[in-house]
Tab-separated table of C-alpha atoms in Angstrom:
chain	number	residue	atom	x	y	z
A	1	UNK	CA	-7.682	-9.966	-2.648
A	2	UNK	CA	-9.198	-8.816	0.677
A	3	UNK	CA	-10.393	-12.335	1.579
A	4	UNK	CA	-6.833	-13.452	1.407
A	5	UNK	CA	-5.693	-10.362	3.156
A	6	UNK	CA	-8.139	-11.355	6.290
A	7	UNK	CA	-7.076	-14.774	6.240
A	8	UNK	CA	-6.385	-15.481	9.885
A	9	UNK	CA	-5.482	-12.374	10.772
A	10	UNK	CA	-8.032	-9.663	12.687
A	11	UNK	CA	-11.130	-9.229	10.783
A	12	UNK	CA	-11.730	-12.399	9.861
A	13	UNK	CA	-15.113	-12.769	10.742
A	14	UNK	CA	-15.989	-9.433	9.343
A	15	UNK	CA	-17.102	-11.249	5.650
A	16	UNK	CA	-13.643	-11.090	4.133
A	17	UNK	CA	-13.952	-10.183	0.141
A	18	UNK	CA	-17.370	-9.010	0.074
A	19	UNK	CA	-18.714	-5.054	0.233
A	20	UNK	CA	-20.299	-4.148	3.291
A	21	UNK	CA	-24.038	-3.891	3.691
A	22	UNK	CA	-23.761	-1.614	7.061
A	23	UNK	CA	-22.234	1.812	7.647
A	24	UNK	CA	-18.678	1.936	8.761
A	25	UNK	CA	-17.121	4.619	10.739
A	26	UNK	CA	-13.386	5.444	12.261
A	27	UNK	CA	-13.454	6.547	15.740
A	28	UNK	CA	-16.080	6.949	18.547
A	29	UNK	CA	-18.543	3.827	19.279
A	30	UNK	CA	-20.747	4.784	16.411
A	31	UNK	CA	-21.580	7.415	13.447
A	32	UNK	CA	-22.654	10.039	15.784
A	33	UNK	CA	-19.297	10.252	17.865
A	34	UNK	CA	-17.046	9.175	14.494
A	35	UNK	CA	-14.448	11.412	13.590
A	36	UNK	CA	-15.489	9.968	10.147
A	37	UNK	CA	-18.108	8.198	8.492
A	38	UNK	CA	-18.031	5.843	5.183
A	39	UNK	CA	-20.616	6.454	2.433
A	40	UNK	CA	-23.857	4.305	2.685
A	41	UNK	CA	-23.558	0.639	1.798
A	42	UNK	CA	-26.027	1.367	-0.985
A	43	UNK	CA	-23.086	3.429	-2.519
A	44	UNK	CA	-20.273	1.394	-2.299
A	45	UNK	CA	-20.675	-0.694	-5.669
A	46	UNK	CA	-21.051	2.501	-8.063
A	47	UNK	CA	-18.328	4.273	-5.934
A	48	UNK	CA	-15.879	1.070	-6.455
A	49	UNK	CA	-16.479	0.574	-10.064
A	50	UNK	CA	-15.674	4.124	-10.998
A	51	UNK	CA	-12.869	3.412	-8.407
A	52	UNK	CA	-12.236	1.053	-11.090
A	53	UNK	CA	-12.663	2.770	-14.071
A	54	UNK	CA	-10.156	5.439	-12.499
A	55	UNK	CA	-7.922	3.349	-11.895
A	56	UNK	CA	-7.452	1.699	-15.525
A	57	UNK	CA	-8.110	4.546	-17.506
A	58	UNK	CA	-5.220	6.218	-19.379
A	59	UNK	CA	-3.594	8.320	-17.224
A	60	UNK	CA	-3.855	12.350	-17.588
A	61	UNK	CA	-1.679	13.131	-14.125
A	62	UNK	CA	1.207	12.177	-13.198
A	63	UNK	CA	1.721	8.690	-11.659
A	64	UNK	CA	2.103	9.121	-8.714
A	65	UNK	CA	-0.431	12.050	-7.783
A	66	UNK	CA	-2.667	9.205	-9.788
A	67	UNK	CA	-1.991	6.993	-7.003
A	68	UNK	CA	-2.830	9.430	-4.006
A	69	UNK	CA	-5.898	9.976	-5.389
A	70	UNK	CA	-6.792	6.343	-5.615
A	71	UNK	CA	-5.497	5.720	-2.035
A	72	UNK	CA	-7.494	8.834	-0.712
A	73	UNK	CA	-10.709	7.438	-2.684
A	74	UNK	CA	-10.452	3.741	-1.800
A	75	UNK	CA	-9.872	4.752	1.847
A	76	UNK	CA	-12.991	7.048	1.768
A	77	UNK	CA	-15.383	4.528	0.222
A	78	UNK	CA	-13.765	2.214	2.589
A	79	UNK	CA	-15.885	-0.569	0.803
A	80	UNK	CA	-15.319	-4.032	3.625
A	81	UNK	CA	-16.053	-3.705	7.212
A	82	UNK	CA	-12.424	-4.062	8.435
A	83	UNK	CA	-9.201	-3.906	6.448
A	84	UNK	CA	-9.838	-0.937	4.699
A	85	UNK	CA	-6.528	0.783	5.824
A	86	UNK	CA	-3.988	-2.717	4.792
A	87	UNK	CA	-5.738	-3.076	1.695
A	88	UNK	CA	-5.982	0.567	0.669
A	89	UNK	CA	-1.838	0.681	1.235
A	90	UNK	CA	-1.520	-2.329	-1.096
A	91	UNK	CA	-3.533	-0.513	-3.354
A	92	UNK	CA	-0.491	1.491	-3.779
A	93	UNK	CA	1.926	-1.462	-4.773
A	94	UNK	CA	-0.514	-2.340	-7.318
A	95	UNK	CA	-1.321	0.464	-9.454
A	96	UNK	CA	2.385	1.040	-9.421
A	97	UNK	CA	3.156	-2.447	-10.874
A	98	UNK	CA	0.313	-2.509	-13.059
A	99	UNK	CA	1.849	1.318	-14.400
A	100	UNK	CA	5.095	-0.450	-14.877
A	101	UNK	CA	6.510	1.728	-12.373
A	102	UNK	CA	7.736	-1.214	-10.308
A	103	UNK	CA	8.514	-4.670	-11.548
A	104	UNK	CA	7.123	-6.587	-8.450
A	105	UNK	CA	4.996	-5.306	-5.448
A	106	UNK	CA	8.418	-4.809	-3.698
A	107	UNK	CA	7.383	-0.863	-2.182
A	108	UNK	CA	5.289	-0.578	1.053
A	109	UNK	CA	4.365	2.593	2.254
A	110	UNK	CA	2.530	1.174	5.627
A	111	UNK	CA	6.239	1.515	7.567
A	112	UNK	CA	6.352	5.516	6.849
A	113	UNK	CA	2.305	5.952	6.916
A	114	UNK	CA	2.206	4.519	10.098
A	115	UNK	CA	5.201	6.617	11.528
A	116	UNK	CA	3.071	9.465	10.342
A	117	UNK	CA	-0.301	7.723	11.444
A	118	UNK	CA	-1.726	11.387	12.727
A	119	UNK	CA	-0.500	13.457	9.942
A	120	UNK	CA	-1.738	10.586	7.308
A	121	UNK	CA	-5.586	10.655	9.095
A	122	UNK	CA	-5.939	14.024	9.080
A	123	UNK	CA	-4.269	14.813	5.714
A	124	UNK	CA	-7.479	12.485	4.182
A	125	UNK	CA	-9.934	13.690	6.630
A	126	UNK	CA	-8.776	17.436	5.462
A	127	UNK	CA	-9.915	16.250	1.717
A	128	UNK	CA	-12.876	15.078	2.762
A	129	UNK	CA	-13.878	18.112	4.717
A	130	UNK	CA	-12.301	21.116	2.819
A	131	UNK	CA	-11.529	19.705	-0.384
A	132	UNK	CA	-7.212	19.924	0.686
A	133	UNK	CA	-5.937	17.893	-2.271
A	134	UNK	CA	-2.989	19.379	-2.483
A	135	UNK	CA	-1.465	18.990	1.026
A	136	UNK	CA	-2.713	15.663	1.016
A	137	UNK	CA	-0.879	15.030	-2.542
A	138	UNK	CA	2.465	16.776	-0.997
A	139	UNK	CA	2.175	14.403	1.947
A	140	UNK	CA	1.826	11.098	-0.278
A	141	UNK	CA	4.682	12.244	-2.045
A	142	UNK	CA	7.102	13.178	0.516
A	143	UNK	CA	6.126	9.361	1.853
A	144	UNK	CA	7.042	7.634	-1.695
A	145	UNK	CA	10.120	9.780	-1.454
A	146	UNK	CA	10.893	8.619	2.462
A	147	UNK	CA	10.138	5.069	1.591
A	148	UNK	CA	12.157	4.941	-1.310
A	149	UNK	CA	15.325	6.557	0.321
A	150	UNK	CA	14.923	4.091	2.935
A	151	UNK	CA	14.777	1.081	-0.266
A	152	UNK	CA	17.779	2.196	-1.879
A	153	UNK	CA	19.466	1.984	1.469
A	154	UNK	CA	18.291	-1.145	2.308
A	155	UNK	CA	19.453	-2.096	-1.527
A	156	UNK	CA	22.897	-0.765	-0.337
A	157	UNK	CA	23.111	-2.536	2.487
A	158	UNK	CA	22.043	-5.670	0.798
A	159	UNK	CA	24.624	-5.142	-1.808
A	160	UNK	CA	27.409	-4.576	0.878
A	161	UNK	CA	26.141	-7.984	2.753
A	162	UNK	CA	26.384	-9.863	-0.450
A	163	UNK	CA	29.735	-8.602	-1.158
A	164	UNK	CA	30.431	-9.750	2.584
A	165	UNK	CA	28.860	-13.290	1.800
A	166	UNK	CA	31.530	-13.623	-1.257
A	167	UNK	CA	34.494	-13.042	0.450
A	168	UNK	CA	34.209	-15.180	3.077
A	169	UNK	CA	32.861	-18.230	0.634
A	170	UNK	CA	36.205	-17.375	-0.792
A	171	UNK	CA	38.062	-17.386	2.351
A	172	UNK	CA	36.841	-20.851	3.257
A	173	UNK	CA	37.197	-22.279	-0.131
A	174	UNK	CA	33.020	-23.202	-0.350
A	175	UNK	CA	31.926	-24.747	-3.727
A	176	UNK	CA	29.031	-26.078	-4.909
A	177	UNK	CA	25.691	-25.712	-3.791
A	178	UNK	CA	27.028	-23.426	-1.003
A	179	UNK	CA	28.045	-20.647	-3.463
A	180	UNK	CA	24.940	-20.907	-5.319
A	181	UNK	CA	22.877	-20.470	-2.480
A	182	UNK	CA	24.269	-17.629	-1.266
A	183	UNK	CA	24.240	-16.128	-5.046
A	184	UNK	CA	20.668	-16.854	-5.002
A	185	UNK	CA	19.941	-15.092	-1.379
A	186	UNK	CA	22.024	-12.303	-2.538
A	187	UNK	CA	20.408	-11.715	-5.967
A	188	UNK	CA	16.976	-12.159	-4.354
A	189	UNK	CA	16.791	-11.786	-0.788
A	190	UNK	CA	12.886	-11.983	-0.820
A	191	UNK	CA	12.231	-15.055	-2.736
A	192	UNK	CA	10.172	-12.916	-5.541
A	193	UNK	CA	9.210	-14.745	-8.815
A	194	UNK	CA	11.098	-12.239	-11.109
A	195	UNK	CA	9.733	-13.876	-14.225
């Protein structure tokens, strides 16, 4: 998965799909000046299979404060050399599909993380360095509930557009392959396999 993440896009040549064998570090020009620092290389396998185990073992939490802890570890092991931070927030998507929470990997909480870029660094760094699971928890969750206020309107609008679409098919008398395109646009704007 993170080889075809870093397919032609920044990163590339930082051996896409295979765990790093050097330290890595956000912030400063090395480990000494890094506002943090990954776990040695030497680490990375044991701490991504119990990643692993975590993350298909029956679940004792909740759902969703399942799936800040996952984010919080992945993006501490930060197991590749670049891409951490896009693959980490897929992460998310995942473990919700593969929970049957969502159908399809259809929620992406990069748009509010990003809004809240400073907040979201420190909330993690703050678990790393005091043990502050819980306002890092309450953060993930007030994102999931951002993000999915901001689906349902986007649903709504969608909804409204399609509605739109229909009347004016009417209004010109389409038929044909014109209605069912626009059916097919409104009943699945993304082009998601929903089978």
């Amino acid at each position: 998965m993170h080889s075809e993440l870093l397919r032609d896009v920044r990163g590339q040549e930082r051996t896409p799909g295979d765990f790093r064998t050097s330290p890595n570090w956000i912030g400063g020009r090395g480990p000494s000046e890094a506002v943090f620092v990954a776990p040695p290389p030497e680490l990375v396998p044991d701490a991504m299979a119990d990643l692993e185990r975590f993350f298909h073992e029956q679940p004792t939490l909740p759902i969703l404060i399942r799936c800040a802890l996952l984010h919080y570890q992945f993006e501490t092991i930060h197991p590749f050399l670049d891409g951490n931070g896009r693959l980490g927030r897929l992460l998310i998507d995942f473990y919700l599909v593969e929970r049957r929470v969502l159908h399809a990997p259809l929620f992406y909480l990069s748009g509010h993380l990003e809004r809240n870029r400073d907040e979201y660094v420190g909330r993690l760094q703050a678990v790393r360095e005091e043990g502050a699971y819980e306002p890092w928890i309450r953060f993930f969750l007030e994102a999931v509930a951002a993000q999915a206020a901001a689906a349902v309107e986007t649903a709504d609008t969608l909804l409204r557009l399609g509605a739109s679409f229909r009347t004016r098919l009417r209004e010109i008398r389409a038929r044909g392959q014109a209605i069912d395109a626009a059916e097919g646009l409104v009943a699945n704007p993304l082009g998601v396999a929903t089978h």
